[in-house]
mmCIF file of N, CA, C and O in Angstrom:
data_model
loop_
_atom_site.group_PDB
_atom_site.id
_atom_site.type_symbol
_atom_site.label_atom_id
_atom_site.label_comp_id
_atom_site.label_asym_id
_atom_site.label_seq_id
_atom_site.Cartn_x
_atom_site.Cartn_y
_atom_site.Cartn_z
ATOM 1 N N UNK A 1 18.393 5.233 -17.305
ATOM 2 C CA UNK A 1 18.923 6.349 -16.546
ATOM 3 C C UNK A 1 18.390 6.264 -15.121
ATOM 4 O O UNK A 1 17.212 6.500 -14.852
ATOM 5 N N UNK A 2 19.314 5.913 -14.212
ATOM 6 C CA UNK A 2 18.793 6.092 -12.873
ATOM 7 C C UNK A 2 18.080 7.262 -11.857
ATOM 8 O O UNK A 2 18.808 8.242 -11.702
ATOM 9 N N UNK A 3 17.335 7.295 -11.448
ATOM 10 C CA UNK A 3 16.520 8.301 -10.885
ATOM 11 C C UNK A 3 17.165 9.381 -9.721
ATOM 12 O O UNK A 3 16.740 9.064 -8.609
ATOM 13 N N UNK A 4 17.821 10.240 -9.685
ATOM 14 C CA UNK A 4 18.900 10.839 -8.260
ATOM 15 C C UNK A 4 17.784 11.778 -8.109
ATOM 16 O O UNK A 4 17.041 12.319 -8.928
ATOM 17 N N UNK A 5 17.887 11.824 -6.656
ATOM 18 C CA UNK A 5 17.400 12.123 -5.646
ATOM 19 C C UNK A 5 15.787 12.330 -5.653
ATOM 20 O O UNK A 5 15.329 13.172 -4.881
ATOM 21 N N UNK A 6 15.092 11.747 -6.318
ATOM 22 C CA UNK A 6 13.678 11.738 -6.498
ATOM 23 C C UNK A 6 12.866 11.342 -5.450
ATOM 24 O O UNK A 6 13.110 10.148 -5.275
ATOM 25 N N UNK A 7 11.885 11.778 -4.525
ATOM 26 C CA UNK A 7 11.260 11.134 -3.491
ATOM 27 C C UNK A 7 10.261 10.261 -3.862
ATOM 28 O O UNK A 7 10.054 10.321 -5.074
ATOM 29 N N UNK A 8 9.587 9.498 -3.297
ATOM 30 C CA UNK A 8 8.170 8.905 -3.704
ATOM 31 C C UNK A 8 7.704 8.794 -2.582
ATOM 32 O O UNK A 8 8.187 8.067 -1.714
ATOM 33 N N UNK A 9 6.561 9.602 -2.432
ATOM 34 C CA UNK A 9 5.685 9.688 -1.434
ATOM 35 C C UNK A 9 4.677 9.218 -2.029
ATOM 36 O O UNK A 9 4.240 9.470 -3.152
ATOM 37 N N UNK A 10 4.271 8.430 -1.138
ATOM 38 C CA UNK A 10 2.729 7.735 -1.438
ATOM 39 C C UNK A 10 1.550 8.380 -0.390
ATOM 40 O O UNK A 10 1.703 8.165 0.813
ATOM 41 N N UNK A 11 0.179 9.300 -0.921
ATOM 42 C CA UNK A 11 -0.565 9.588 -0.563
ATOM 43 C C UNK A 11 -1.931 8.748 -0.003
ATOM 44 O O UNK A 11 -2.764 8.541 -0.885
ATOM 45 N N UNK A 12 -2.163 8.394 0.932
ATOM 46 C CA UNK A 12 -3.317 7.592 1.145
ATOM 47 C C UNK A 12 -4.624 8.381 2.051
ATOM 48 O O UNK A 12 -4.411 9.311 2.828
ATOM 49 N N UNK A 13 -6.285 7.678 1.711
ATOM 50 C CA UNK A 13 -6.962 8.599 1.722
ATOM 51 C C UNK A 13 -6.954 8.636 3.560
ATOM 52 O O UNK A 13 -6.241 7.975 4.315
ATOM 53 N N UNK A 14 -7.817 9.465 3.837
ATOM 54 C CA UNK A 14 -7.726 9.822 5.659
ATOM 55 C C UNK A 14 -8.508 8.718 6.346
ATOM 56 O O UNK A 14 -8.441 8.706 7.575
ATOM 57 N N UNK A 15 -9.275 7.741 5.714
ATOM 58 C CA UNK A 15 -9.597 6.220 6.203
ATOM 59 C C UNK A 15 -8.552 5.591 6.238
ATOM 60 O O UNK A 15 -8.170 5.375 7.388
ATOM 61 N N UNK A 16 -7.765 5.104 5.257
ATOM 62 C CA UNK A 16 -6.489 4.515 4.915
ATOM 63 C C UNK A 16 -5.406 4.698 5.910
ATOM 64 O O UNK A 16 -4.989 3.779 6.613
ATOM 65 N N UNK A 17 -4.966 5.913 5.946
ATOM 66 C CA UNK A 17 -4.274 6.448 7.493
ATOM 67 C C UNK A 17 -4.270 6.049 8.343
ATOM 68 O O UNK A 17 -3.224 5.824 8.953
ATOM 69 N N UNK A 18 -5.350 5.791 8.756
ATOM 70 C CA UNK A 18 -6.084 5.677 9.888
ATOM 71 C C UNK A 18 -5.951 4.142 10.746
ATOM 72 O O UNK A 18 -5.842 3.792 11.921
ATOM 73 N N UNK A 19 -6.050 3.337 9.112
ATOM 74 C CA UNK A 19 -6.312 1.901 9.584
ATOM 75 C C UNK A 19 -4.536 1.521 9.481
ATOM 76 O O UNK A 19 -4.122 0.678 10.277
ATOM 77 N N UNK A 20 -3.758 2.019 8.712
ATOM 78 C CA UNK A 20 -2.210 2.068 9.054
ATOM 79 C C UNK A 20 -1.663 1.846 9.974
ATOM 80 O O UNK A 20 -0.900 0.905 10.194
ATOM 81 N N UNK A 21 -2.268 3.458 11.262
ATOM 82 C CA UNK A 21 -1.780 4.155 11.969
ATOM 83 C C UNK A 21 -1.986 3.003 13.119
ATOM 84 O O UNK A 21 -1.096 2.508 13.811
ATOM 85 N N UNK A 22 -3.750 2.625 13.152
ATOM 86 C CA UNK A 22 -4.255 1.953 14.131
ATOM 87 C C UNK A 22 -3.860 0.320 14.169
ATOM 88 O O UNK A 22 -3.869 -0.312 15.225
ATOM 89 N N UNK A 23 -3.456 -0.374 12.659
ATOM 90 C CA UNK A 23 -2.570 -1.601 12.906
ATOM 91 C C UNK A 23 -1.412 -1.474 12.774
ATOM 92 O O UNK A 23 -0.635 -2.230 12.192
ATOM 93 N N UNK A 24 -1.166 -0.325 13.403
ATOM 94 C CA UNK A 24 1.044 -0.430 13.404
ATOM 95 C C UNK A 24 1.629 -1.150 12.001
ATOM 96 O O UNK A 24 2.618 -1.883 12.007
ATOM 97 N N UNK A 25 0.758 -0.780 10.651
ATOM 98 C CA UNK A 25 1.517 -1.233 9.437
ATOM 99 C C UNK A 25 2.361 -0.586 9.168
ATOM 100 O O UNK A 25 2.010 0.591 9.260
ATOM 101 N N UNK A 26 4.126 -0.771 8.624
ATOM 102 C CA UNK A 26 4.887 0.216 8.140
ATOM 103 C C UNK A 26 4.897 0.089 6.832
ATOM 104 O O UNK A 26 4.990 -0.979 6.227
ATOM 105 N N UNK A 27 4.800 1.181 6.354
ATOM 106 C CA UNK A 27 4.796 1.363 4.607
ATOM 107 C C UNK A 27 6.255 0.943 4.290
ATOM 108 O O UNK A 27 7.276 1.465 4.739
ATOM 109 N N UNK A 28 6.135 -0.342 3.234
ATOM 110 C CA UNK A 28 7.701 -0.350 3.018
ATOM 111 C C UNK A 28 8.422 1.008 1.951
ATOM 112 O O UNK A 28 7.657 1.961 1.802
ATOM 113 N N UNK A 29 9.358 1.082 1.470
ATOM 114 C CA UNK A 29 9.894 1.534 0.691
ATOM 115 C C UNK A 29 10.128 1.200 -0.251
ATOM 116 O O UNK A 29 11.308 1.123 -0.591
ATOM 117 N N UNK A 30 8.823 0.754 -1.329
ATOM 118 C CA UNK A 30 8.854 -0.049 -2.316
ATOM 119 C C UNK A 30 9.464 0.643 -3.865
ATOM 120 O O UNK A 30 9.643 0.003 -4.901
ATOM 121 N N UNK A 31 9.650 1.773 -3.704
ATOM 122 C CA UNK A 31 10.142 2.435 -4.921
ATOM 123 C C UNK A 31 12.113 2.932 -4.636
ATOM 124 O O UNK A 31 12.786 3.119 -5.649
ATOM 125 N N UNK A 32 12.569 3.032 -3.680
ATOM 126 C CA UNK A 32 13.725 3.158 -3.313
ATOM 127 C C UNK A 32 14.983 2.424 -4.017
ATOM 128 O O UNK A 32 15.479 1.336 -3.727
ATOM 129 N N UNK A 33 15.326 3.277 -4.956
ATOM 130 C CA UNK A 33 16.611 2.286 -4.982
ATOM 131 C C UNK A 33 16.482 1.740 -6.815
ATOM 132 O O UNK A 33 17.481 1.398 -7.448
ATOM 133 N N UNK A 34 14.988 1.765 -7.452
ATOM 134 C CA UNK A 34 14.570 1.848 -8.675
ATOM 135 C C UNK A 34 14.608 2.879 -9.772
ATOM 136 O O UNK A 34 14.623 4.108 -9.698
ATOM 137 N N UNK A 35 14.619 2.191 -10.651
ATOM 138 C CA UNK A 35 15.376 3.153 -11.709
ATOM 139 C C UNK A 35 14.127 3.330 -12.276
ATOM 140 O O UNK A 35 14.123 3.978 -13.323
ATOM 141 N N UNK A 36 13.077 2.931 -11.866
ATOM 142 C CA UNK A 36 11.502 3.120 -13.163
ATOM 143 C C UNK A 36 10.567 3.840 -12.096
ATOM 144 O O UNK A 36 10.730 3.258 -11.024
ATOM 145 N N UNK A 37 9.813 4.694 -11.990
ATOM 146 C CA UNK A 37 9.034 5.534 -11.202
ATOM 147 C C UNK A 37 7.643 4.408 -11.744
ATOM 148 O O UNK A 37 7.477 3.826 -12.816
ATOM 149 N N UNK A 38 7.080 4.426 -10.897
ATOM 150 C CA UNK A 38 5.722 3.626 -10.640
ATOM 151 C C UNK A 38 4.642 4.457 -11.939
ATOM 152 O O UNK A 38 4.600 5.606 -12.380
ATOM 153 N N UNK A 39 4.199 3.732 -12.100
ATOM 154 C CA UNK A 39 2.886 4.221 -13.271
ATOM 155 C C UNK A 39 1.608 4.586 -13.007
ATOM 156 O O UNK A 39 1.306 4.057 -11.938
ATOM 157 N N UNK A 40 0.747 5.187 -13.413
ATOM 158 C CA UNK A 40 -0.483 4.927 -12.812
ATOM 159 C C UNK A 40 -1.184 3.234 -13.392
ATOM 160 O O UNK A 40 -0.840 2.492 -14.312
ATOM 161 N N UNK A 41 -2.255 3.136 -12.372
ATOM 162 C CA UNK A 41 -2.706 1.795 -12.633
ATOM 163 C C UNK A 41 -1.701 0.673 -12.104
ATOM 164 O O UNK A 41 -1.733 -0.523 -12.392
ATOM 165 N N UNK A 42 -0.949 1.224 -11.402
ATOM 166 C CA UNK A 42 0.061 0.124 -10.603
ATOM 167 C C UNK A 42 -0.326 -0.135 -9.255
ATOM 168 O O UNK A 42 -0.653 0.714 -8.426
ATOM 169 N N UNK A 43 -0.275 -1.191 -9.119
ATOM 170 C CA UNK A 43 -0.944 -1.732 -7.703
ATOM 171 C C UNK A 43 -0.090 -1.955 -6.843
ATOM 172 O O UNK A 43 0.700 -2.850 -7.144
ATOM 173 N N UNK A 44 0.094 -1.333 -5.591
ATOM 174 C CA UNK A 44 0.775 -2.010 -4.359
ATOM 175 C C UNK A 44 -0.456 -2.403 -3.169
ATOM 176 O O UNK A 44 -1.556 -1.939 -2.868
ATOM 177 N N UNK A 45 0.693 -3.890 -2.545
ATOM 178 C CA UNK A 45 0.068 -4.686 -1.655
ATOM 179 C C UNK A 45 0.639 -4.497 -0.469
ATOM 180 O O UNK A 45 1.796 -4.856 -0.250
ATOM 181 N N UNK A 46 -0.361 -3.724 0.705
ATOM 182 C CA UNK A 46 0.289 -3.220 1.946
ATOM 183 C C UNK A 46 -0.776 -3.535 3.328
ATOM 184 O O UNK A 46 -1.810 -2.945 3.641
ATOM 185 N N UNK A 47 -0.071 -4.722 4.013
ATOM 186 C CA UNK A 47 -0.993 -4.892 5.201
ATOM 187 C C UNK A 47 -2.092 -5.758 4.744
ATOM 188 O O UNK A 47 -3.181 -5.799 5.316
ATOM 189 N N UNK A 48 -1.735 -6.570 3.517
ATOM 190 C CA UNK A 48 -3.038 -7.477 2.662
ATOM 191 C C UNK A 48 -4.149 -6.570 2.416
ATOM 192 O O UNK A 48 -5.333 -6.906 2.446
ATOM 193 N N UNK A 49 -3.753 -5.521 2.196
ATOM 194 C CA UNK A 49 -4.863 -4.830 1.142
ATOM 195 C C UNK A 49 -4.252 -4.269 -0.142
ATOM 196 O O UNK A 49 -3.049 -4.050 -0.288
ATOM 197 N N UNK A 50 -5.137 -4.073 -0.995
ATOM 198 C CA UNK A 50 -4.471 -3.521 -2.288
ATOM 199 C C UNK A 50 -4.560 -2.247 -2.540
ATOM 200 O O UNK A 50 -5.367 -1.714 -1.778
ATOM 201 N N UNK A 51 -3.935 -1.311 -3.504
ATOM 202 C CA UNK A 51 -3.611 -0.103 -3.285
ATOM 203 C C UNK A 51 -3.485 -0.056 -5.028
ATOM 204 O O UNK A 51 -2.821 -0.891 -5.642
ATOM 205 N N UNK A 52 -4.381 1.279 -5.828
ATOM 206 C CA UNK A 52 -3.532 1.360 -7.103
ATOM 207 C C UNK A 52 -3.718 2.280 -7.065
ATOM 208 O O UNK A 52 -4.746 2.839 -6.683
ATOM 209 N N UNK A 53 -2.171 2.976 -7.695
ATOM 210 C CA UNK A 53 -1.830 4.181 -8.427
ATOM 211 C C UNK A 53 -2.670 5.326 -9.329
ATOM 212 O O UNK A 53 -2.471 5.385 -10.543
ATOM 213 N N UNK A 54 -3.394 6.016 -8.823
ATOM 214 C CA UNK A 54 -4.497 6.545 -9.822
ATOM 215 C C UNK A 54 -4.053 8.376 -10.286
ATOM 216 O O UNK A 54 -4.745 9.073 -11.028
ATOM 217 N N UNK A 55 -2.661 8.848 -9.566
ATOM 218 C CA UNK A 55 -2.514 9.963 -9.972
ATOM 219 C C UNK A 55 -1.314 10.111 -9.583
ATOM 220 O O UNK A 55 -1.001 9.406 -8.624
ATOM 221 N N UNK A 56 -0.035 11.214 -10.261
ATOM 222 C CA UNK A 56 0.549 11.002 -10.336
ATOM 223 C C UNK A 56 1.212 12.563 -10.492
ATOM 224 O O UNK A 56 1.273 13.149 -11.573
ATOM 225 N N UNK A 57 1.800 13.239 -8.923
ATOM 226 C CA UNK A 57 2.174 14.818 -9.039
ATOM 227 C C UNK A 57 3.162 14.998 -8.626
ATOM 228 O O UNK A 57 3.459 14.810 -7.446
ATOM 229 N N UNK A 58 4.175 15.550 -9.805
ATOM 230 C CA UNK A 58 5.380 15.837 -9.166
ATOM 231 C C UNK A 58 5.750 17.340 -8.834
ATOM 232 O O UNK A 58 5.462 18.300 -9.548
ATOM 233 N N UNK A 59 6.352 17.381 -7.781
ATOM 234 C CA UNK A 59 6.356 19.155 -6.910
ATOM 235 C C UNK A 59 7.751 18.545 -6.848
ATOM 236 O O UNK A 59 8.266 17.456 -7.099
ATOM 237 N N UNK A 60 8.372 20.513 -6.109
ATOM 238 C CA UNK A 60 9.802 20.137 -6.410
ATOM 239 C C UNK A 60 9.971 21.262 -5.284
ATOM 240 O O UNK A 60 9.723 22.433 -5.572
ATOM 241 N N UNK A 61 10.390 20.905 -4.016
ATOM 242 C CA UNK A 61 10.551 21.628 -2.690
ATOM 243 C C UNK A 61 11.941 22.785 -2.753
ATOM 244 O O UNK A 61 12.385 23.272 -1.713
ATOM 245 N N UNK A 62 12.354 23.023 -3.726
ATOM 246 C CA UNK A 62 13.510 23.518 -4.095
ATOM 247 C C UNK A 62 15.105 23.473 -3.865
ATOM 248 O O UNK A 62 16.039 24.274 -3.829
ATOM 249 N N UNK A 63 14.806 21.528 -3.677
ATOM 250 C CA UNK A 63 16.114 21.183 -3.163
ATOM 251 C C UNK A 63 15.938 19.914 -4.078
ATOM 252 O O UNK A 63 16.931 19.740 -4.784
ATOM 253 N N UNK A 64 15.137 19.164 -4.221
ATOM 254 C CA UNK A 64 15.032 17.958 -5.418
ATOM 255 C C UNK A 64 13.601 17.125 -5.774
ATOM 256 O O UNK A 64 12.897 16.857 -4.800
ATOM 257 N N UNK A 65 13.285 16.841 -6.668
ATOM 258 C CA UNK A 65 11.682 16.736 -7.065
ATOM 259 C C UNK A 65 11.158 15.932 -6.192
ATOM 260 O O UNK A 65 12.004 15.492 -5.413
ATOM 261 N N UNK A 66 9.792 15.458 -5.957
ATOM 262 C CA UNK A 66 9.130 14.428 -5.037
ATOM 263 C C UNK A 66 7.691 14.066 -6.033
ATOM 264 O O UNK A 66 6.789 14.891 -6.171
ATOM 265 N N UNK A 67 7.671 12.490 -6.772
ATOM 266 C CA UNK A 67 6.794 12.225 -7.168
ATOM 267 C C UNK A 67 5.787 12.006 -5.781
ATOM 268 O O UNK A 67 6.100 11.587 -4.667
ATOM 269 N N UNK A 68 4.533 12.435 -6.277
ATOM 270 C CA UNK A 68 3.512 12.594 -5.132
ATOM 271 C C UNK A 68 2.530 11.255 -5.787
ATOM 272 O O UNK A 68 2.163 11.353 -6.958
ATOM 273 N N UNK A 69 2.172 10.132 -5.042
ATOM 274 C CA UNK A 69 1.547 8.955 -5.894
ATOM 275 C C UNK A 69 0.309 9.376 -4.857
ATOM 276 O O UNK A 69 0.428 9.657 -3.664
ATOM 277 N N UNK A 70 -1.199 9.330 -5.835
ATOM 278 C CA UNK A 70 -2.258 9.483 -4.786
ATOM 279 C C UNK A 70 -2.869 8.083 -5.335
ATOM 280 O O UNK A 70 -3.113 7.851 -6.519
ATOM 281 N N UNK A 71 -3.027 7.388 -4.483
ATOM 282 C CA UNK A 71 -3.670 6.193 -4.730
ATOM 283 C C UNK A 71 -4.952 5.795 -3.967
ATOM 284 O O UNK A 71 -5.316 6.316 -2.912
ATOM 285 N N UNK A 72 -5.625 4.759 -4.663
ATOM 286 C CA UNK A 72 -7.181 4.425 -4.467
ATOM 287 C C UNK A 72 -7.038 4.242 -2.987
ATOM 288 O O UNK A 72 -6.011 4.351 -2.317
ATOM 289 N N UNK A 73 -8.505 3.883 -2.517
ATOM 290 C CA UNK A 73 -9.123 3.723 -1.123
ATOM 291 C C UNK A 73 -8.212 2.015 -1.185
ATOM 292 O O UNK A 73 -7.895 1.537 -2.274
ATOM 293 N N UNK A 74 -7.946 1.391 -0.037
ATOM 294 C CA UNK A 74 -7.529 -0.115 -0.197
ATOM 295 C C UNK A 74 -8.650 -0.936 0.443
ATOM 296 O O UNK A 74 -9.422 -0.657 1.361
ATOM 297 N N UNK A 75 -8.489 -2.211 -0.437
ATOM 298 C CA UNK A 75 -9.261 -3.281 -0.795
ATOM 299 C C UNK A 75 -8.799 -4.417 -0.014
ATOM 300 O O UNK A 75 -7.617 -4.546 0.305
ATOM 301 N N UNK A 76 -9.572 -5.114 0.250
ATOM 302 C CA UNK A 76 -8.851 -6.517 1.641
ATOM 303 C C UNK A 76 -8.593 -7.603 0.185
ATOM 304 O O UNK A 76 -9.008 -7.361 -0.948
ATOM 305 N N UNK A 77 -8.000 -8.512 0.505
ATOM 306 C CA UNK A 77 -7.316 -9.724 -0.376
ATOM 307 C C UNK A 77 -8.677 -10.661 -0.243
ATOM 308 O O UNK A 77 -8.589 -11.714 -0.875
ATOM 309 N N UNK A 78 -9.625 -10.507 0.301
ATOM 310 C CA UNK A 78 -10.909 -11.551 0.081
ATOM 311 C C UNK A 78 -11.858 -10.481 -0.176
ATOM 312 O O UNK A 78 -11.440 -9.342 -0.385
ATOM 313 N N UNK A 79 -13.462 -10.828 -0.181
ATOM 314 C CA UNK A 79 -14.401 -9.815 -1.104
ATOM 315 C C UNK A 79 -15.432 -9.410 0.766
ATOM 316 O O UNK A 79 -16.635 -9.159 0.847
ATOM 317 N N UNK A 80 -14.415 -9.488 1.978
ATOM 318 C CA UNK A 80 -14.665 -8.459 2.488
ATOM 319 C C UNK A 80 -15.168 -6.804 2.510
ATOM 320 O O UNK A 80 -14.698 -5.905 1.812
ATOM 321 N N UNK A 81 -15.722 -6.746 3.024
ATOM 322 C CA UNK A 81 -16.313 -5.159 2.734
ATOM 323 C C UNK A 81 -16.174 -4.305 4.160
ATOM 324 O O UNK A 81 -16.934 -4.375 5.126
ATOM 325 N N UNK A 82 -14.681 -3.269 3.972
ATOM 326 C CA UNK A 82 -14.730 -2.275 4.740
ATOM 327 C C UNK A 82 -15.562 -1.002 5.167
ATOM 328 O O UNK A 82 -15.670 -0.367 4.118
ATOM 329 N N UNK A 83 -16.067 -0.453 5.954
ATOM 330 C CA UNK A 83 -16.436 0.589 5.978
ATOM 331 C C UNK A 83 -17.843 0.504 6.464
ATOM 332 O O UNK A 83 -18.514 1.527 6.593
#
């Protein structure tokens, strides 16, 4: 069953933002257009860092639902250490 009009907003923490905002990364639209809503424990890869799915809230603005994905702090692709 295909998903109509469902949003997916992905929540990231206010470090995360930050380092987004400050390397001009654009979040793709990796759930758009899918018929399976993301799980928790699902990992997305954004800007070569990793990202997983750790909660999972759906609100409903009174025009059509919006899964709310809050996901972990992100991790660099080598054993770099941010922060």
């Amino acid at each position: 069953m295909p998903q109509q009009d469902l949003r997916i907003v992905l929540s990231f923490s206010a470090e995360d933002q930050a380092w987004l905002r400050l390397s001009s990364i654009a979040v793709p639209k990796f759930f758009e257009g899918h018929a399976v809503a993301p799980a928790s424990g699902d990992a997305l890869r954004i800007g070569g860092r990793q990202f997983i799915v750790q909660a999972r809230i759906w609100e409903h603005d009174g025009m059509a639902p919006t899964l709310r994905l809050l996901l972990s702090s992100g991790h660099a692709e080598s054993d770099t250490v941010f922060g």
